[in-house]
Tab-separated table of C-alpha atoms and ligand atoms in Angstrom:
chain	number	residue	atom	x	y	z
A	189	UNK	CA	122.143	104.526	88.279
A	190	UNK	CA	121.578	104.172	92.045
A	191	UNK	CA	117.839	104.876	91.748
A	192	UNK	CA	117.468	102.025	89.218
A	193	UNK	CA	119.265	99.786	91.722
A	194	UNK	CA	116.734	100.710	94.444
A	195	UNK	CA	113.838	99.710	92.177
A	196	UNK	CA	115.616	96.551	91.082
A	197	UNK	CA	115.773	95.388	94.683
A	198	UNK	CA	112.467	96.786	95.883
A	199	UNK	CA	109.756	94.318	96.951
A	200	UNK	CA	107.008	96.902	97.436
A	201	UNK	CA	107.771	100.202	95.684
A	202	UNK	CA	104.975	102.783	95.874
A	203	UNK	CA	104.709	105.972	93.809
A	204	UNK	CA	103.074	109.088	95.296
A	205	UNK	CA	102.177	111.504	92.506
A	206	UNK	CA	100.982	115.080	92.279
A	207	UNK	CA	99.988	117.675	89.708
A	208	UNK	CA	103.546	117.981	88.358
A	209	UNK	CA	103.354	114.541	86.714
A	210	UNK	CA	100.439	115.785	84.605
A	211	UNK	CA	101.996	119.173	83.786
A	212	UNK	CA	103.309	117.824	80.482
A	213	UNK	CA	99.771	116.660	79.653
A	214	UNK	CA	98.771	120.309	79.580
A	215	UNK	CA	97.298	120.364	83.089
A	216	UNK	CA	98.753	123.193	85.161
A	217	UNK	CA	99.831	122.672	88.738
A	218	UNK	CA	98.201	124.284	91.785
A	219	UNK	CA	101.032	126.156	93.482
A	220	UNK	CA	104.023	128.042	92.184
A	221	UNK	CA	104.061	131.127	89.938
A	222	UNK	CA	101.484	130.071	87.294
A	223	UNK	CA	99.638	127.627	89.543
A	224	UNK	CA	95.836	127.433	89.507
A	225	UNK	CA	95.693	128.907	93.038
A	226	UNK	CA	97.523	132.022	91.798
A	227	UNK	CA	94.453	132.682	89.628
A	228	UNK	CA	91.647	131.373	91.845
A	229	UNK	CA	91.222	131.460	95.615
A	230	UNK	CA	90.811	127.772	96.593
A	231	UNK	CA	88.718	128.746	99.640
A	232	UNK	CA	86.227	130.469	97.282
A	233	UNK	CA	86.126	128.003	94.395
A	234	UNK	CA	87.245	124.611	95.759
A	235	UNK	CA	86.073	124.242	99.377
A	236	UNK	CA	83.094	122.216	100.588
A	237	UNK	CA	81.840	125.364	102.320
A	238	UNK	CA	81.776	127.327	99.029
A	239	UNK	CA	80.113	124.367	97.291
A	240	UNK	CA	77.346	124.181	99.909
A	241	UNK	CA	76.869	127.961	100.020
A	242	UNK	CA	76.941	128.606	96.264
A	243	UNK	CA	76.920	125.465	94.081
A	244	UNK	CA	76.245	127.659	90.991
A	245	UNK	CA	79.597	129.488	91.450
A	246	UNK	CA	81.323	126.169	92.149
A	247	UNK	CA	79.973	124.627	88.954
A	248	UNK	CA	81.047	127.702	86.958
A	249	UNK	CA	84.635	127.011	88.118
A	250	UNK	CA	84.317	123.229	87.627
A	251	UNK	CA	83.124	123.791	84.056
A	252	UNK	CA	85.962	126.273	83.391
A	253	UNK	CA	88.716	123.853	84.365
A	254	UNK	CA	86.959	120.449	84.174
A	255	UNK	CA	87.146	119.938	80.411
A	256	UNK	CA	90.916	120.172	80.321
A	257	UNK	CA	91.103	117.313	82.840
A	258	UNK	CA	88.694	115.146	80.856
A	259	UNK	CA	90.488	115.812	77.544
A	260	UNK	CA	94.084	115.469	78.774
A	261	UNK	CA	96.241	112.541	77.594
A	262	UNK	CA	98.856	110.603	79.585
A	263	UNK	CA	102.490	111.652	78.979
A	264	UNK	CA	105.833	109.790	79.053
A	265	UNK	CA	105.942	109.989	82.857
A	266	UNK	CA	102.602	108.189	83.223
A	267	UNK	CA	103.717	105.589	80.669
A	268	UNK	CA	106.970	105.004	82.580
A	269	UNK	CA	104.991	104.161	85.746
A	270	UNK	CA	102.920	101.683	83.727
A	271	UNK	CA	106.154	100.046	82.534
A	272	UNK	CA	107.552	99.926	86.082
A	273	UNK	CA	104.339	98.207	87.220
A	274	UNK	CA	104.470	95.757	84.297
A	275	UNK	CA	108.117	94.966	85.151
A	276	UNK	CA	106.904	94.245	88.705
A	277	UNK	CA	109.058	97.073	90.076
A	278	UNK	CA	106.104	99.187	91.118
A	279	UNK	CA	103.466	97.859	93.477
A	280	UNK	CA	100.998	100.734	93.501
A	281	UNK	CA	100.389	104.377	92.563
A	282	UNK	CA	98.885	106.616	95.243
A	283	UNK	CA	97.845	109.840	93.526
A	284	UNK	CA	96.608	113.250	94.624
A	285	UNK	CA	95.540	113.906	91.019
A	286	UNK	CA	91.878	113.900	89.998
A	287	UNK	CA	92.628	113.545	86.239
A	288	UNK	CA	92.465	109.730	85.990
A	289	UNK	CA	95.584	109.751	83.766
A	290	UNK	CA	97.330	106.867	85.578
A	291	UNK	CA	94.417	104.545	84.821
A	292	UNK	CA	94.109	105.911	81.284
A	293	UNK	CA	97.837	105.201	80.779
A	294	UNK	CA	97.252	101.622	81.939
A	295	UNK	CA	98.253	101.397	85.612
A	296	UNK	CA	96.320	98.621	87.337
A	297	UNK	CA	96.845	99.550	90.982
A	298	UNK	CA	95.928	103.199	91.553
A	299	UNK	CA	94.559	104.817	94.734
A	300	UNK	CA	93.039	108.262	94.122
A	301	UNK	CA	93.106	109.980	97.527
A	302	UNK	CA	91.504	113.187	96.183
A	303	UNK	CA	88.947	111.467	93.944
A	304	UNK	CA	88.406	111.737	90.196
A	305	UNK	CA	86.790	114.571	88.199
A	306	UNK	CA	85.488	112.008	85.701
A	307	UNK	CA	82.899	110.867	88.269
A	308	UNK	CA	79.989	112.891	89.629
A	309	UNK	CA	77.983	112.021	92.750
A	310	UNK	CA	74.476	112.982	93.814
A	311	UNK	CA	74.630	114.716	97.201
A	312	UNK	CA	71.149	113.303	98.044
A	313	UNK	CA	70.884	109.678	96.850
A	314	UNK	CA	74.675	109.095	96.380
A	315	UNK	CA	74.185	107.837	92.807
A	316	UNK	CA	77.486	108.051	90.916
A	317	UNK	CA	77.597	109.048	87.248
A	318	UNK	CA	80.471	109.022	84.764
A	319	UNK	CA	80.811	112.692	83.771
A	320	UNK	CA	81.022	111.688	80.087
A	321	UNK	CA	77.545	110.108	80.358
A	322	UNK	CA	75.803	113.233	81.648
A	323	UNK	CA	77.616	115.926	79.651
A	324	UNK	CA	74.333	117.612	78.626
A	325	UNK	CA	73.190	118.287	82.180
A	326	UNK	CA	76.715	119.325	83.207
A	327	UNK	CA	76.738	121.871	80.364
A	328	UNK	CA	73.132	123.062	80.308
A	329	UNK	CA	72.205	123.181	84.006
A	330	UNK	CA	73.799	125.965	86.106
A	331	UNK	CA	73.664	123.480	88.976
A	332	UNK	CA	73.516	119.950	87.530
A	333	UNK	CA	70.938	117.735	89.207
A	334	UNK	CA	70.495	113.985	89.658
A	335	UNK	CA	68.332	112.286	87.035
A	336	UNK	CA	67.019	109.898	89.724
A	337	UNK	CA	66.136	112.186	92.649
A	338	UNK	CA	66.761	115.740	91.506
A	339	UNK	CA	69.495	116.185	94.111
A	340	UNK	CA	72.474	118.503	93.490
A	341	UNK	CA	75.423	116.831	91.779
A	342	UNK	CA	79.024	117.241	92.943
A	343	UNK	CA	82.212	116.025	91.240
A	344	UNK	CA	83.714	113.013	93.066
A	345	UNK	CA	86.671	115.083	94.268
A	346	UNK	CA	87.820	115.892	97.814
A	347	UNK	CA	87.365	119.628	98.282
A	348	UNK	CA	89.204	121.710	100.861
A	349	UNK	CA	87.537	121.157	104.224
A	350	UNK	CA	86.441	117.636	103.256
A	351	UNK	CA	87.906	114.400	104.606
A	352	UNK	CA	89.481	111.806	102.339
A	353	UNK	CA	87.031	108.840	102.302
A	354	UNK	CA	88.017	106.530	105.169
A	355	UNK	CA	88.370	103.345	103.060
A	356	UNK	CA	90.519	105.109	100.481
A	357	UNK	CA	92.762	106.656	103.118
A	358	UNK	CA	93.159	103.361	104.988
A	359	UNK	CA	94.213	101.632	101.761
A	360	UNK	CA	96.702	104.381	100.897
A	361	UNK	CA	98.207	104.364	104.392
A	362	UNK	CA	98.543	100.578	104.311
A	363	UNK	CA	100.476	100.718	101.035
A	364	UNK	CA	102.708	103.606	102.108
A	365	UNK	CA	103.462	102.039	105.485
A	366	UNK	CA	104.494	98.734	103.895
A	367	UNK	CA	106.565	100.298	101.109
A	368	UNK	CA	110.314	99.702	100.971
A	369	UNK	CA	110.718	102.385	98.301
A	370	UNK	CA	108.542	105.515	98.129
A	371	UNK	CA	108.886	107.509	94.903
A	372	UNK	CA	107.357	110.996	95.091
A	373	UNK	CA	106.802	112.611	91.691
A	374	UNK	CA	105.611	116.127	90.815
A	375	UNK	CA	104.234	117.086	94.205
A	376	UNK	CA	105.121	120.002	96.488
A	377	UNK	CA	104.070	117.798	99.455
A	378	UNK	CA	102.329	120.840	100.923
A	379	UNK	CA	98.921	119.237	101.446
A	380	UNK	CA	98.062	116.944	104.348
A	381	UNK	CA	97.601	113.686	104.263
A	382	UNK	CA	99.980	113.126	101.362
A	383	UNK	CA	102.556	115.457	102.928
A	384	UNK	CA	102.907	112.980	105.813
A	385	UNK	CA	103.528	109.936	103.591
A	386	UNK	CA	107.333	110.296	103.222
A	387	UNK	CA	107.690	110.274	106.996
A	388	UNK	CA	105.388	107.232	107.319
A	389	UNK	CA	107.424	105.378	104.706
A	390	UNK	CA	110.646	106.313	106.489
A	391	UNK	CA	109.264	104.861	109.711
A	392	UNK	CA	109.235	101.601	107.736
A	393	UNK	CA	112.871	102.187	106.724
A	394	UNK	CA	111.835	102.813	103.142
A	395	UNK	CA	114.106	104.623	100.696
A	396	UNK	CA	112.471	107.901	99.649
A	397	UNK	CA	113.140	109.074	96.097
A	398	UNK	CA	111.902	112.559	95.121
A	399	UNK	CA	111.515	113.677	91.486
A	400	UNK	CA	110.258	117.237	91.226
A	401	UNK	CA	110.917	120.297	89.061
A	402	UNK	CA	111.615	122.424	92.161
A	403	UNK	CA	112.963	121.771	95.644
A	404	UNK	CA	110.364	120.659	98.166
A	405	UNK	CA	110.648	120.869	101.926
A	406	UNK	CA	111.165	117.116	101.987
A	407	UNK	CA	114.316	117.230	99.831
A	408	UNK	CA	116.717	117.013	102.775
A	409	UNK	CA	114.683	114.124	104.101
A	410	UNK	CA	114.794	112.084	100.906
A	411	UNK	CA	117.511	109.560	100.053
A	412	UNK	CA	117.539	110.716	96.429
A	413	UNK	CA	116.367	114.018	94.903
A	414	UNK	CA	116.182	114.664	91.180
A	415	UNK	CA	115.147	118.146	90.089
A	416	UNK	CA	113.749	117.895	86.589
A	417	UNK	CA	110.713	117.056	84.479
A	418	UNK	CA	108.963	113.794	85.349
A	419	UNK	CA	108.418	113.016	81.641
A	420	UNK	CA	112.184	113.226	81.148
A	421	UNK	CA	113.495	111.568	84.324
A	422	UNK	CA	111.099	108.601	84.769
A	423	UNK	CA	111.655	107.054	81.295
A	424	UNK	CA	115.411	107.268	81.945
A	425	UNK	CA	114.990	105.344	85.201
A	426	UNK	CA	112.986	102.650	83.374
A	427	UNK	CA	115.711	102.465	80.715
A	428	UNK	CA	118.433	102.188	83.362
A	429	UNK	CA	116.543	99.325	85.047
A	430	UNK	CA	116.164	97.545	81.693
A	431	UNK	CA	119.880	97.715	80.843
A	432	UNK	CA	120.995	96.905	84.406
A	433	UNK	CA	119.867	93.256	84.136
B	685	LIG	N1	107.845	117.409	86.312
B	685	LIG	C1	108.064	117.261	87.660
B	685	LIG	N2	107.605	118.138	88.611
B	685	LIG	C2	106.926	119.206	88.161
B	685	LIG	C3	106.681	119.448	86.775
B	685	LIG	C4	107.174	118.476	85.841
B	685	LIG	N3	106.977	118.621	84.533
B	685	LIG	N4	105.981	120.612	86.661
B	685	LIG	C5	105.799	121.083	87.921
B	685	LIG	N5	106.371	120.241	88.824
B	685	LIG	C6	106.355	120.328	90.288
B	685	LIG	C7	106.367	121.754	90.833
B	685	LIG	O1	107.711	122.147	91.041
B	685	LIG	C8	105.590	121.625	92.158
B	685	LIG	O2	106.476	121.464	93.271
B	685	LIG	O3	105.125	119.775	90.721
B	685	LIG	C9	104.789	120.318	92.000
B	685	LIG	C10	103.274	120.503	92.023
B	685	LIG	O4	102.926	120.958	93.292
B	685	LIG	P1	101.438	121.489	93.575
B	685	LIG	O5	101.026	122.428	92.536
B	685	LIG	O6	101.423	121.943	94.985
B	685	LIG	O7	100.530	120.188	93.371
B	685	LIG	P2	100.284	118.971	94.368
B	685	LIG	O8	101.462	118.702	95.229
B	685	LIG	O9	99.768	117.863	93.573
B	685	LIG	O10	99.082	119.567	95.274
B	685	LIG	C11	98.483	118.736	96.217
B	685	LIG	O11	96.769	120.364	96.602
B	685	LIG	O12	95.526	121.912	95.570
B	685	LIG	C12	95.458	120.703	96.180
B	685	LIG	O13	93.970	118.909	95.864
B	685	LIG	C13	94.974	119.634	95.227
B	685	LIG	O14	95.858	117.409	94.895
B	685	LIG	C14	96.210	118.762	95.031
B	685	LIG	C15	97.002	118.998	96.312
């Protein structure tokens, strides 16, 4: 398998993941026919403007969808990336996902460019809480407040209209720019900054491998495209690497 060969010879392979890798963990994707944004208007429920204007409405939405993220379990695709990392064929995972499933699966090097719904920050004193430690206030208060200063709490996720934290972005760009293989998995590559990563990797002469259920606009740009489920394709790549030695 040519893709297994690319990993076998990679010095710094980086995986860029999106919602599709967590689809088989029961977490829907954002775009496409049954995507979350076909049911909710992201500008109304997931923008920093809507949060500042009406945090009560924002928290209604966050409560509606948040539990599924906190209860989801890693699937075979997440496990395969852990195995690739353990075999020293994967240097780092850069994810757009806020579900924390890469870390829960066991990946050591994960950069969450859109944050993590399992953390909650105070918008006043910047205290960070683990969501699981303040469940009562998240459930009982229409607008959860900080136990230290009474400030409004906000999930540690990058909402539309918000910048990716500078340190996080710099780290992600550094990894993508120095990659010799960039594997994109389960992402439509429609959202900027991540949508620019394949091009950045290419500027470094990296091989771009795309695994996605549907075509993306980067398909013609990639060196390899596999249209299929991440939980099916990634374990097969790991297996092919194992038997190729
Ligand atoms: N295996 C592989 N790919 C899949 C699977 C699967 N089981 N199921 C769906 N996909 C693909 C879809 O074909 C789609 O192209 O995953 C892609 C998911 O694309 P999006 O829903 O656009 O999600 P993503 O690319 O992660 O979105 C980026 O947009 O809404 C914001 O902040 C949010 O991080 C998110 C960002």
